Coordinates of N, CA and C in Angstrom, one line a residue:
M1 N 31.5 -12.1 11.2 CA 30.6 -11.1 11.9 C 30.1 -11.7 13.2
S2 N 29.8 -10.8 14.1 CA 29.3 -11.2 15.4 C 27.8 -11.5 15.2
G3 N 27.2 -12.2 16.2 CA 25.8 -12.6 16.1 C 24.9 -11.4 16.0
L4 N 25.2 -10.3 16.6 CA 24.4 -9.1 16.5 C 24.5 -8.5 15.1
E5 N 25.6 -8.5 14.5 CA 25.8 -8.0 13.2 C 25.0 -8.9 12.2
I6 N 25.0 -10.2 12.4 CA 24.3 -11.1 11.5 C 22.8 -10.8 11.6
A7 N 22.3 -10.6 12.9 CA 20.9 -10.2 13.1 C 20.5 -9.0 12.3
G8 N 21.4 -8.0 12.4 CA 21.1 -6.7 11.6 C 21.2 -6.9 10.1
A9 N 22.1 -7.8 9.7 CA 22.2 -8.1 8.2 C 20.9 -8.7 7.7
V10 N 20.3 -9.6 8.5 CA 19.1 -10.3 8.1 C 18.0 -9.2 8.0
L11 N 17.9 -8.3 9.0 CA 16.9 -7.3 9.0 C 17.1 -6.4 7.8
A12 N 18.3 -6.1 7.4 CA 18.5 -5.2 6.2 C 18.2 -5.9 4.9
T13 N 18.1 -7.3 4.9 CA 17.9 -8.0 3.6 C 16.5 -7.9 3.2
F14 N 15.5 -7.9 4.1 CA 14.1 -7.9 3.7 C 13.7 -6.8 2.8
P15 N 14.1 -5.5 3.1 CA 13.8 -4.4 2.1 C 14.4 -4.7 0.7
L16 N 15.6 -5.3 0.7 CA 16.2 -5.6 -0.6 C 15.3 -6.7 -1.4
I17 N 14.8 -7.6 -0.6 CA 13.9 -8.7 -1.3 C 12.7 -8.0 -1.8
I18 N 12.1 -7.1 -1.1 CA 10.9 -6.4 -1.6 C 11.2 -5.5 -2.8
S19 N 12.4 -4.9 -2.7 CA 12.8 -4.1 -3.9 C 13.0 -5.0 -5.1
G20 N 13.5 -6.2 -4.9 CA 13.6 -7.1 -6.1 C 12.3 -7.5 -6.6
L21 N 11.3 -7.6 -5.8 CA 9.9 -7.9 -6.2 C 9.4 -6.8 -7.0
E22 N 9.7 -5.6 -6.6 CA 9.2 -4.4 -7.3 C 9.8 -4.3 -8.7
H23 N 11.0 -4.8 -8.9 CA 11.6 -4.8 -10.2 C 10.9 -5.8 -11.1
W24 N 10.5 -7.0 -10.5 CA 9.7 -7.9 -11.3 C 8.4 -7.3 -11.8
K25 N 7.7 -6.6 -10.8 CA 6.4 -6.0 -11.1 C 6.6 -4.9 -12.2
K26 N 7.6 -4.1 -12.1 CA 7.7 -2.9 -13.0 C 8.0 -3.4 -14.4
A27 N 9.0 -4.4 -14.5 CA 9.4 -4.9 -15.8 C 8.2 -5.7 -16.4
A28 N 7.5 -6.5 -15.6 CA 6.4 -7.2 -16.1 C 5.3 -6.3 -16.7
R29 N 5.1 -5.2 -16.0 CA 4.1 -4.2 -16.5 C 4.5 -3.7 -17.9
I30 N 5.8 -3.4 -18.0 CA 6.3 -2.8 -19.3 C 6.1 -3.8 -20.4
A31 N 6.4 -5.1 -20.1 CA 6.2 -6.2 -21.1 C 4.8 -6.5 -21.4
G32 N 3.9 -6.2 -20.5 CA 2.5 -6.4 -20.7 C 2.0 -7.7 -20.3
F33 N 2.7 -8.4 -19.4 CA 2.2 -9.7 -18.9 C 2.1 -9.8 -17.4
F34 N 2.1 -8.6 -16.7 CA 1.9 -8.6 -15.3 C 0.7 -9.3 -14.8
K35 N -0.4 -9.3 -15.6 CA -1.6 -9.9 -15.2 C -1.5 -11.4 -15.1
H36 N -0.5 -12.0 -15.8 CA -0.3 -13.4 -15.7 C 0.5 -13.8 -14.4
I37 N 1.2 -12.9 -13.8 CA 1.9 -13.2 -12.6 C 1.4 -12.5 -11.4
R38 N 0.3 -11.7 -11.6 CA -0.2 -10.9 -10.5 C -0.4 -11.7 -9.2
E39 N -1.1 -12.8 -9.3 CA -1.5 -13.6 -8.2 C -0.2 -14.1 -7.4
E40 N 0.7 -14.6 -8.2 CA 1.9 -15.2 -7.6 C 2.8 -14.0 -7.0
Y41 N 2.8 -12.9 -7.7 CA 3.5 -11.7 -7.2 C 3.0 -11.3 -5.8
N42 N 1.6 -11.1 -5.7 CA 1.0 -10.7 -4.5 C 1.2 -11.7 -3.4
K43 N 1.1 -12.9 -3.7 CA 1.3 -14.0 -2.7 C 2.8 -13.9 -2.2
C44 N 3.7 -13.8 -3.1 CA 5.1 -13.7 -2.7 C 5.4 -12.5 -1.9
R45 N 4.9 -11.3 -2.2 CA 5.1 -10.1 -1.5 C 4.5 -10.2 -0.1
R46 N 3.3 -10.8 0.0 CA 2.7 -10.9 1.4 C 3.5 -11.8 2.3
E47 N 4.1 -12.9 1.7 CA 4.9 -13.8 2.5 C 6.2 -13.1 3.0
V48 N 6.8 -12.4 2.1 CA 8.0 -11.7 2.5 C 7.7 -10.7 3.7
Q49 N 6.6 -10.0 3.5 CA 6.2 -9.0 4.6 C 5.9 -9.7 5.9
F50 N 5.2 -10.9 5.8 CA 4.9 -11.6 7.0 C 6.2 -12.0 7.7
H51 N 7.1 -12.6 7.0 CA 8.4 -13.0 7.7 C 9.2 -11.9 8.2
Q52 N 9.1 -10.7 7.5 CA 9.8 -9.5 8.0 C 9.1 -9.0 9.3
L53 N 7.8 -9.0 9.3 CA 7.1 -8.5 10.5 C 7.4 -9.4 11.7
E54 N 7.4 -10.7 11.4 CA 7.6 -11.7 12.5 C 9.0 -11.5 13.0
Y55 N 10.0 -11.3 12.2 CA 11.4 -11.2 12.6 C 11.6 -9.9 13.3
V56 N 11.0 -8.8 12.9 CA 11.1 -7.5 13.6 C 10.5 -7.6 15.0
G57 N 9.4 -8.3 15.1 CA 8.8 -8.5 16.4 C 9.7 -9.3 17.3
H58 N 10.3 -10.3 16.8 CA 11.3 -11.1 17.6 C 12.5 -10.3 18.0
L59 N 13.0 -9.4 17.1 CA 14.1 -8.6 17.5 C 13.8 -7.6 18.6
K60 N 12.6 -7.1 18.6 CA 12.1 -6.2 19.6 C 12.1 -6.9 21.0
Q61 N 11.6 -8.1 21.0 CA 11.6 -8.9 22.2 C 13.0 -9.2 22.7
L62 N 13.9 -9.5 21.7 CA 15.3 -9.8 22.1 C 16.1 -8.6 22.6
L63 N 15.9 -7.5 21.9 CA 16.8 -6.3 22.2 C 16.3 -5.4 23.3
F64 N 15.0 -5.4 23.6 CA 14.5 -4.4 24.5 C 15.1 -4.6 25.9
P65 N 15.2 -5.8 26.5 CA 15.9 -6.0 27.8 C 17.3 -5.6 27.7
I66 N 18.0 -5.7 26.6 CA 19.4 -5.3 26.4 C 19.5 -3.8 26.4
V67 N 18.7 -3.2 25.5 CA 18.8 -1.7 25.3 C 18.2 -1.0 26.5
G68 N 17.1 -1.5 27.0 CA 16.4 -0.9 28.1 C 15.5 0.3 27.8
D69 N 15.3 0.6 26.6 CA 14.4 1.7 26.2 C 13.7 1.4 24.9
L70 N 12.4 1.5 24.9 CA 11.6 1.1 23.7 C 11.9 2.0 22.5
D71 N 12.0 3.3 22.7 CA 12.4 4.2 21.5 C 13.7 3.9 21.0
E72 N 14.7 3.6 21.8 CA 16.0 3.3 21.4 C 16.0 1.9 20.6
T73 N 15.2 1.0 21.1 CA 15.1 -0.3 20.4 C 14.5 -0.1 19.0
K74 N 13.5 0.7 18.9 CA 12.9 1.0 17.6 C 14.0 1.7 16.6
R75 N 14.7 2.6 17.2 CA 15.7 3.3 16.4 C 16.8 2.3 15.9
L76 N 17.2 1.4 16.8 CA 18.2 0.4 16.4 C 17.7 -0.5 15.2
I77 N 16.4 -0.9 15.3 CA 15.8 -1.7 14.3 C 15.7 -0.9 13.0
N78 N 15.4 0.3 13.0 CA 15.2 1.2 11.8 C 16.6 1.5 11.2
E79 N 17.6 1.5 12.0 CA 19.0 1.9 11.5 C 19.9 0.7 11.5
T80 N 19.8 -0.2 10.5 CA 20.5 -1.4 10.5 C 22.0 -1.2 10.2
D81 N 22.4 0.0 9.9 CA 23.9 0.3 9.6 C 24.5 1.1 10.7
C82 N 23.8 1.2 11.9 CA 24.4 2.0 13.0 C 25.4 1.2 13.7
N83 N 26.3 1.9 14.5 CA 27.4 1.2 15.1 C 27.0 0.2 16.2
E84 N 25.8 0.4 16.8 CA 25.4 -0.5 17.9 C 25.4 -1.9 17.5
W85 N 25.1 -2.2 16.2 CA 25.1 -3.6 15.8 C 26.5 -4.2 15.8
R86 N 27.5 -3.4 15.9 CA 28.9 -3.9 15.9 C 29.6 -3.7 17.2
D87 N 28.8 -3.2 18.2 CA 29.3 -2.9 19.5 C 29.6 -4.2 20.3
P88 N 30.9 -4.4 20.8 CA 31.2 -5.6 21.6 C 30.5 -5.7 22.9
I89 N 30.2 -4.5 23.5 CA 29.4 -4.5 24.7 C 28.0 -5.0 24.5
M90 N 27.4 -4.6 23.4 CA 26.1 -5.1 23.1 C 26.1 -6.6 22.8
Q91 N 27.2 -7.0 22.1 CA 27.3 -8.4 21.8 C 27.4 -9.2 23.1
G92 N 28.2 -8.7 24.1 CA 28.3 -9.4 25.4 C 27.0 -9.5 26.1
K93 N 26.2 -8.4 26.0 CA 24.8 -8.4 26.7 C 23.9 -9.4 26.0
L94 N 24.1 -9.6 24.6 CA 23.3 -10.5 23.9 C 23.6 -12.0 24.4
K95 N 24.9 -12.2 24.5 CA 25.3 -13.6 25.0 C 24.8 -13.8 26.4
E96 N 24.9 -12.8 27.2 CA 24.4 -13.0 28.6 C 22.9 -13.2 28.6
R97 N 22.2 -12.6 27.7 CA 20.7 -12.7 27.7 C 20.3 -14.1 27.2
L98 N 21.0 -14.6 26.2 CA 20.6 -15.9 25.7 C 21.2 -17.1 26.5
Q99 N 22.2 -16.9 27.3 CA 22.8 -17.9 28.1 C 23.1 -19.2 27.3
D100 N 22.6 -20.4 27.7 CA 22.9 -21.6 27.1 C 22.4 -21.7 25.6
S101 N 21.5 -20.9 25.3 CA 20.9 -20.9 23.9 C 21.7 -20.2 22.9
Y102 N 22.8 -19.5 23.4 CA 23.5 -18.6 22.5 C 24.1 -19.3 21.3
E103 N 24.8 -20.4 21.4 CA 25.5 -21.0 20.3 C 24.5 -21.5 19.3
L104 N 23.4 -22.1 19.7 CA 22.4 -22.6 18.8 C 21.7 -21.5 18.1
Y105 N 21.5 -20.4 18.9 CA 20.8 -19.2 18.4 C 21.7 -18.6 17.2
M106 N 23.0 -18.6 17.4 CA 23.9 -18.0 16.4 C 23.9 -18.9 15.1
E107 N 23.8 -20.2 15.3 CA 23.7 -21.1 14.2 C 22.4 -20.8 13.4
T108 N 21.3 -20.6 14.1 CA 20.0 -20.4 13.5 C 20.0 -19.1 12.8
I109 N 20.5 -18.0 13.4 CA 20.5 -16.7 12.8 C 21.4 -16.7 11.5
T110 N 22.4 -17.5 11.5 CA 23.3 -17.6 10.3 C 22.6 -18.3 9.2
R111 N 21.8 -19.4 9.5 CA 21.0 -20.1 8.5 C 20.0 -19.1 7.9
M112 N 19.4 -18.3 8.8 CA 18.4 -17.4 8.3 C 19.0 -16.3 7.4
D113 N 20.1 -15.9 7.7 CA 20.8 -14.9 6.9 C 21.1 -15.5 5.5
Q114 N 21.5 -16.8 5.5 CA 21.8 -17.5 4.2 C 20.5 -17.6 3.4
S115 N 19.4 -18.0 4.1 CA 18.1 -18.2 3.4 C 17.6 -16.9 2.8
A116 N 17.7 -15.8 3.6 CA 17.2 -14.5 3.2 C 18.0 -14.0 1.9
K117 N 19.3 -14.2 2.0 CA 20.2 -13.8 0.8 C 19.9 -14.7 -0.4
A118 N 19.6 -16.0 -0.2 CA 19.3 -16.8 -1.3 C 18.0 -16.4 -1.9
L119 N 17.0 -16.0 -1.1 CA 15.7 -15.5 -1.6 C 15.9 -14.2 -2.4
Q120 N 16.8 -13.4 -1.9 CA 17.0 -12.1 -2.6 C 17.7 -12.4 -3.9
K121 N 18.6 -13.3 -4.0 CA 19.2 -13.7 -5.2 C 18.2 -14.3 -6.2
E122 N 17.3 -15.1 -5.7 CA 16.3 -15.7 -6.5 C 15.4 -14.7 -7.2
L123 N 15.1 -13.7 -6.4 CA 14.1 -12.7 -6.9 C 14.8 -11.6 -7.8
C124 N 16.1 -11.5 -7.7 CA 16.9 -10.6 -8.5 C 17.9 -11.3 -9.4
F125 N 17.4 -12.3 -10.1 CA 18.4 -13.3 -10.7 C 19.1 -12.6 -11.9
D126 N 18.6 -11.5 -12.4 CA 19.3 -10.9 -13.6 C 19.0 -9.4 -13.6
D127 N 19.7 -8.7 -12.7 CA 19.5 -7.3 -12.6 C 19.7 -6.5 -13.9
T128 N 20.6 -7.0 -14.7 CA 20.9 -6.3 -16.0 C 19.8 -6.4 -16.9
A129 N 19.2 -7.6 -17.0 CA 18.1 -7.8 -17.9 C 16.9 -7.0 -17.4
V130 N 16.6 -7.0 -16.1 CA 15.5 -6.3 -15.6 C 15.6 -4.8 -15.8
Q131 N 16.8 -4.3 -15.4 CA 17.0 -2.8 -15.5 C 17.0 -2.3 -16.9
S132 N 17.4 -3.1 -17.9 CA 17.4 -2.7 -19.3 C 16.0 -2.6 -19.7
K133 N 15.1 -3.4 -19.3 CA 13.7 -3.3 -19.7 C 13.0 -2.2 -19.0
I134 N 13.4 -1.9 -17.7 CA 12.8 -0.7 -17.0 C 13.3 0.5 -17.7
N135 N 14.5 0.6 -18.1 CA 15.0 1.8 -18.8 C 14.3 2.0 -20.2
N136 N 13.8 1.0 -20.7 CA 13.1 1.1 -22.0 C 11.8 1.9 -21.8
E137 N 11.4 2.1 -20.5 CA 10.2 2.8 -20.3 C 10.3 4.3 -20.8
A138 N 11.5 4.8 -20.6 CA 11.8 6.2 -21.2 C 11.7 6.2 -22.7
T139 N 12.3 5.1 -23.3 CA 12.3 5.0 -24.8 C 10.9 4.9 -25.3
R140 N 10.1 4.1 -24.6 CA 8.7 4.0 -25.0 C 7.9 5.3 -25.0
Q141 N 8.2 6.1 -24.0 CA 7.5 7.4 -23.9 C 7.8 8.3 -25.1
A142 N 9.1 8.1 -25.6 CA 9.5 9.0 -26.8 C 9.2 8.3 -28.1
S143 N 8.8 7.1 -28.1 CA 8.5 6.3 -29.3 C 7.1 6.6 -29.9
P144 N 7.0 6.7 -31.2 CA 5.7 7.0 -31.8 C 4.7 5.8 -31.7
S145 N 5.2 4.6 -31.4 CA 4.4 3.4 -31.4 C 4.7 2.6 -30.2
R146 N 3.7 2.5 -29.3 CA 3.9 1.7 -28.1 C 4.0 0.2 -28.4
S147 N 3.1 -0.2 -29.3 CA 3.0 -1.6 -29.7 C 4.3 -2.1 -30.2
S148 N 5.0 -1.3 -31.0 CA 6.3 -1.8 -31.6 C 7.4 -2.0 -30.5
V149 N 7.4 -1.1 -29.5 CA 8.3 -1.3 -28.4 C 8.0 -2.6 -27.6
L150 N 6.7 -2.8 -27.3 CA 6.3 -4.0 -26.6 C 6.7 -5.2 -27.4
S151 N 6.5 -5.2 -28.7 CA 6.9 -6.3 -29.5 C 8.4 -6.6 -29.5
H152 N 9.1 -5.5 -29.4 CA 10.6 -5.6 -29.3 C 11.0 -6.3 -28.0
I153 N 10.4 -5.8 -26.9 CA 10.7 -6.4 -25.6 C 10.4 -7.9 -25.6
R154 N 9.2 -8.2 -26.1 CA 8.8 -9.6 -26.0 C 9.7 -10.5 -26.9
S155 N 10.3 -9.9 -27.8 CA 11.2 -10.7 -28.7 C 12.5 -11.1 -28.1
K156 N 12.8 -10.5 -27.0 CA 14.1 -10.7 -26.3 C 14.0 -12.0 -25.5
I157 N 15.0 -12.9 -25.8 CA 15.0 -14.3 -25.2 C 15.2 -14.2 -23.7
D158 N 16.1 -13.3 -23.3 CA 16.4 -13.2 -21.9 C 15.2 -12.7 -21.1
Y159 N 14.4 -11.8 -21.7 CA 13.2 -11.3 -21.0 C 12.1 -12.4 -20.9
Q160 N 12.0 -13.2 -21.9 CA 11.1 -14.3 -21.9 C 11.5 -15.3 -20.8
L161 N 12.8 -15.5 -20.6 CA 13.3 -16.3 -19.5 C 13.0 -15.7 -18.2
F162 N 13.1 -14.4 -18.2 CA 12.7 -13.6 -17.0 C 11.3 -14.0 -16.5
K163 N 10.4 -13.9 -17.5 CA 9.0 -14.2 -17.2 C 8.8 -15.7 -16.8
V164 N 9.4 -16.6 -17.5 CA 9.3 -18.0 -17.1 C 9.9 -18.3 -15.8
K165 N 11.0 -17.7 -15.4 CA 11.6 -17.9 -14.2 C 10.7 -17.5 -13.0
F166 N 10.1 -16.4 -13.1 CA 9.2 -16.0 -12.0 C 8.0 -16.9 -11.9
S167 N 7.5 -17.3 -13.0 CA 6.2 -18.1 -13.0 C 6.5 -19.6 -12.6
L168 N 7.6 -20.1 -13.0 CA 7.9 -21.5 -12.8 C 8.8 -21.9 -11.7
R169 N 9.4 -20.9 -11.1 CA 10.3 -21.2 -10.0 C 9.7 -21.0 -8.6
E170 N 8.4 -21.2 -8.5 CA 7.7 -21.1 -7.3 C 8.3 -22.0 -6.2
L171 N 8.6 -23.3 -6.7 CA 9.2 -24.3 -5.7 C 10.4 -23.8 -5.1
N172 N 11.3 -23.1 -5.8 CA 12.5 -22.6 -5.3 C 12.2 -21.5 -4.2
R173 N 11.3 -20.6 -4.5 CA 10.9 -19.6 -3.5 C 10.3 -20.2 -2.3
R174 N 9.5 -21.2 -2.6 CA 8.8 -21.9 -1.4 C 9.8 -22.5 -0.5
E175 N 10.8 -23.1 -1.0 CA 11.9 -23.7 -0.2 C 12.5 -22.6 0.7
H176 N 12.8 -21.5 0.1 CA 13.5 -20.4 0.9 C 12.5 -19.9 2.0
F177 N 11.2 -19.7 1.6 CA 10.2 -19.2 2.5 C 10.0 -20.2 3.7
D178 N 10.1 -21.5 3.4 CA 9.9 -22.5 4.5 C 11.1 -22.5 5.4
Q179 N 12.3 -22.2 4.9 CA 13.5 -22.1 5.7 C 13.4 -20.8 6.6
L180 N 12.9 -19.7 6.1 CA 12.7 -18.5 6.9 C 11.7 -18.8 8.0
K181 N 10.6 -19.5 7.7 CA 9.6 -19.8 8.7 C 10.2 -20.7 9.8
E182 N 11.0 -21.7 9.4 CA 11.6 -22.6 10.4 C 12.6 -21.8 11.3
C183 N 13.4 -21.0 10.7 CA 14.4 -20.2 11.4 C 13.7 -19.3 12.4
N184 N 12.7 -18.6 11.9 CA 11.9 -17.7 12.8 C 11.3 -18.4 14.0
H185 N 10.8 -19.6 13.7 CA 10.2 -20.4 14.8 C 11.2 -20.9 15.8
H186 N 12.4 -21.3 15.3 CA 13.4 -21.7 16.2 C 14.0 -20.6 17.0
L187 N 14.2 -19.4 16.4 CA 14.6 -18.3 17.2 C 13.7 -17.9 18.3
E188 N 12.4 -18.0 18.0 CA 11.4 -17.6 19.0 C 11.5 -18.7 20.2
R189 N 11.6 -19.9 19.9 CA 11.6 -21.0 20.9 C 12.9 -20.8 21.7
L190 N 14.0 -20.6 21.1 CA 15.3 -20.4 21.9 C 15.2 -19.2 22.8
L191 N 14.6 -18.1 22.3 CA 14.5 -16.9 23.2 C 13.6 -17.2 24.4
N192 N 12.5 -17.8 24.1 CA 11.5 -18.2 25.1 C 12.1 -19.1 26.2
T193 N 12.9 -20.0 25.7 CA 13.6 -20.9 26.6 C 14.5 -20.2 27.6
S194 N 15.3 -19.3 27.0 CA 16.2 -18.5 27.8 C 15.5 -17.6 28.8
D195 N 14.4 -17.0 28.4 CA 13.6 -16.2 29.3 C 13.0 -17.0 30.4
K196 N 12.5 -18.2 30.1 CA 12.0 -19.1 31.2 C 13.1 -19.5 32.2
I197 N 14.3 -19.8 31.7 CA 15.4 -20.1 32.6 C 15.7 -19.0 33.5
S198 N 15.8 -17.8 32.9 CA 16.1 -16.6 33.7 C 15.0 -16.3 34.8
A199 N 13.7 -16.6 34.4 CA 12.6 -16.4 35.4 C 12.8 -17.4 36.5
L200 N 13.2 -18.7 36.2 CA 13.3 -19.7 37.2 C 14.5 -19.3 38.1
Q201 N 15.6 -18.8 37.6 CA 16.7 -18.4 38.4 C 16.4 -17.3 39.3
N202 N 15.5 -16.4 39.0 CA 15.2 -15.3 39.8 C 14.1 -15.7 40.9
T203 N 13.4 -16.8 40.6 CA 12.3 -17.2 41.5 C 12.8 -17.5 42.9
P204 N 13.8 -18.3 43.1 CA 14.3 -18.6 44.5 C 14.6 -17.4 45.3
N205 N 15.2 -16.4 44.7 CA 15.6 -15.2 45.4 C 14.3 -14.4 45.9
Q206 N 13.3 -14.4 45.0 CA 12.0 -13.7 45.3 C 11.3 -14.5 46.5
S207 N 11.3 -15.8 46.4 CA 10.7 -16.6 47.4 C 11.4 -16.5 48.7
S208 N 12.7 -16.5 48.7 CA 13.5 -16.3 49.9 C 13.2 -15.0 50.6
K209 N 13.1 -13.9 49.8 CA 12.7 -12.6 50.4 C 11.3 -12.6 51.0
R210 N 10.4 -13.3 50.3 CA 9.0 -13.3 50.8 C 9.0 -14.1 52.1
V211 N 9.7 -15.2 52.2 CA 9.7 -16.0 53.5 C 10.3 -15.2 54.6
K212 N 11.4 -14.5 54.3 CA 12.0 -13.6 55.4 C 11.1 -12.5 55.9
H213 N 10.3 -12.0 54.9 CA 9.4 -10.9 55.3 C 8.3 -11.5 56.2
L214 N 7.8 -12.7 55.8 CA 6.7 -13.3 56.6 C 7.3 -13.7 58.0
E215 N 8.5 -14.1 58.1 CA 9.1 -14.4 59.4 C 9.2 -13.2 60.3
K216 N 9.5 -12.1 59.7 CA 9.5 -10.8 60.5 C 8.1 -10.5 61.0
V217 N 7.1 -10.6 60.1 CA 5.8 -10.3 60.5 C 5.3 -11.2 61.7
F218 N 5.5 -12.5 61.5 CA 5.1 -13.5 62.6 C 5.9 -13.3 63.9
L219 N 7.2 -12.9 63.8 CA 7.9 -12.6 65.0 C 7.4 -11.4 65.7
A220 N 7.0 -10.4 65.0 CA 6.5 -9.2 65.6 C 5.1 -9.5 66.2
A221 N 4.3 -10.3 65.6 CA 3.0 -10.7 66.2 C 3.2 -11.5 67.4
W222 N 4.2 -12.4 67.4 CA 4.5 -13.2 68.6 C 4.9 -12.4 69.7
K223 N 5.8 -11.4 69.5 CA 6.3 -10.5 70.6 C 5.1 -9.7 71.2
M224 N 4.2 -9.2 70.3 CA 3.1 -8.5 70.8 C 2.2 -9.4 71.7
S225 N 2.0 -10.6 71.2 CA 1.1 -11.5 72.0 C 1.8 -11.9 73.3
Y226 N 3.1 -12.0 73.3 CA 3.8 -12.4 74.5 C 3.7 -11.3 75.5
H227 N 3.9 -10.1 75.1 CA 3.9 -8.9 76.0 C 2.5 -8.7 76.5
L228 N 1.5 -9.0 75.7 CA 0.1 -8.9 76.1 C -0.2 -9.9 77.2
F229 N 0.3 -11.1 77.0 CA 0.1 -12.2 77.9 C 0.8 -11.9 79.3
K230 N 2.0 -11.4 79.2 CA 2.7 -11.0 80.5 C 2.0 -9.9 81.2
A231 N 1.5 -8.9 80.5 CA 0.7 -7.8 81.1 C -0.5 -8.4 81.8
L232 N -1.2 -9.3 81.2 CA -2.4 -9.8 81.8 C -2.0 -10.7 83.0
Q233 N -0.9 -11.4 82.9 CA -0.5 -12.3 84.0 C -0.1 -11.5 85.2
M234 N 0.5 -10.4 85.0 CA 1.0 -9.5 86.1 C -0.2 -8.8 86.8
S235 N -1.3 -8.6 86.0 CA -2.4 -7.9 86.6 C -3.3 -8.8 87.4
W236 N -3.1 -10.1 87.3 CA -3.9 -11.0 88.1 C -3.0 -11.4 89.3
N237 N -3.4 -10.9 90.5 CA -2.7 -11.2 91.7 C -3.5 -12.0 92.7
C238 N -4.7 -12.5 92.2 CA -5.5 -13.3 93.0 C -4.9 -14.7 93.2
P239 N -5.3 -15.4 94.3 CA -4.7 -16.7 94.5 C -5.2 -17.8 93.5
C240 N -6.3 -17.4 92.8 CA -6.8 -18.4 91.8 C -6.4 -18.1 90.4
Q241 N -5.3 -17.5 90.2 CA -4.9 -17.1 88.9 C -4.6 -18.2 88.0
K242 N -4.4 -19.5 88.5 CA -4.2 -20.6 87.7 C -5.5 -20.9 86.9
L243 N -6.6 -20.6 87.5 CA -7.9 -20.9 86.8 C -8.1 -19.9 85.7
H244 N -7.4 -18.8 85.7 CA -7.5 -17.8 84.6 C -6.5 -18.0 83.5
F245 N -5.8 -19.1 83.5 CA -4.8 -19.4 82.5 C -5.3 -19.5 81.1
A246 N -4.7 -18.8 80.2 CA -5.1 -18.9 78.8 C -4.0 -19.5 78.0
N247 N -4.3 -20.6 77.3 CA -3.3 -21.2 76.5 C -3.3 -20.6 75.1
L248 N -2.3 -19.7 74.8 CA -2.3 -19.0 73.5 C -1.4 -19.8 72.5
K249 N -1.0 -21.0 72.9 CA -0.2 -21.8 71.9 C 1.0 -21.1 71.4
L250 N 1.6 -20.3 72.3 CA 2.8 -19.5 71.9 C 4.0 -20.4 72.1
E251 N 4.9 -20.4 71.2 CA 6.2 -21.2 71.3 C 7.4 -20.3 71.1
H252 N 8.4 -20.6 71.8 CA 9.6 -19.8 71.6 C 10.3 -20.2 70.4
R253 N 10.7 -19.3 69.5 CA 11.4 -19.6 68.3 C 12.7 -18.7 68.2

């Protein structure tokens, strides 16, 4: 995939991670132990949303100068499956925008894609087990005894492992979150470096234009002063005109 495609893939992964979290929550509620993982669940969800928000903000900063329109930039971010993410012209503009930072930027965005997918896998470690317990919700509603259904769910070894894995694998999730944080930070620094270099490259041209403008202004002022001096000189026809000499410090340039 191109760098722009990978950037879009990372963007599309965050909703899948949150969807995985919702599966944990729904299944845990059915089993009756959500209160035991509520704090960790909320903490995990907030962190996912934070990294998502940070990444979306970064993409807006990256894409707006390329796209040239704020509404179009927002549309591109909201539609991660649109053709623009695979457009070679857009990819070329991205490379031009990042300049020397492009290769390292691509390596970083690839690592971020890997970390996001690893986190998604960590939070959706057993879709079959999760979905089967969610489907039991319909059975529970038709059952005469809710307690018997809950007892049946709790007796399932795979579902107990489901509970344990969420509660005890915080270190695994923390590692993936730290990697996302590091990648987001590096992407921001690389983009800022590229923007600073672009600003420096444009500065000499702006300074040169300003100097040329000032030269024109000073030349016009010199010409006006010179003509004024000549007019005054010609109006003095008295023999003592040397005594009326005014040194205006004018130099020929």
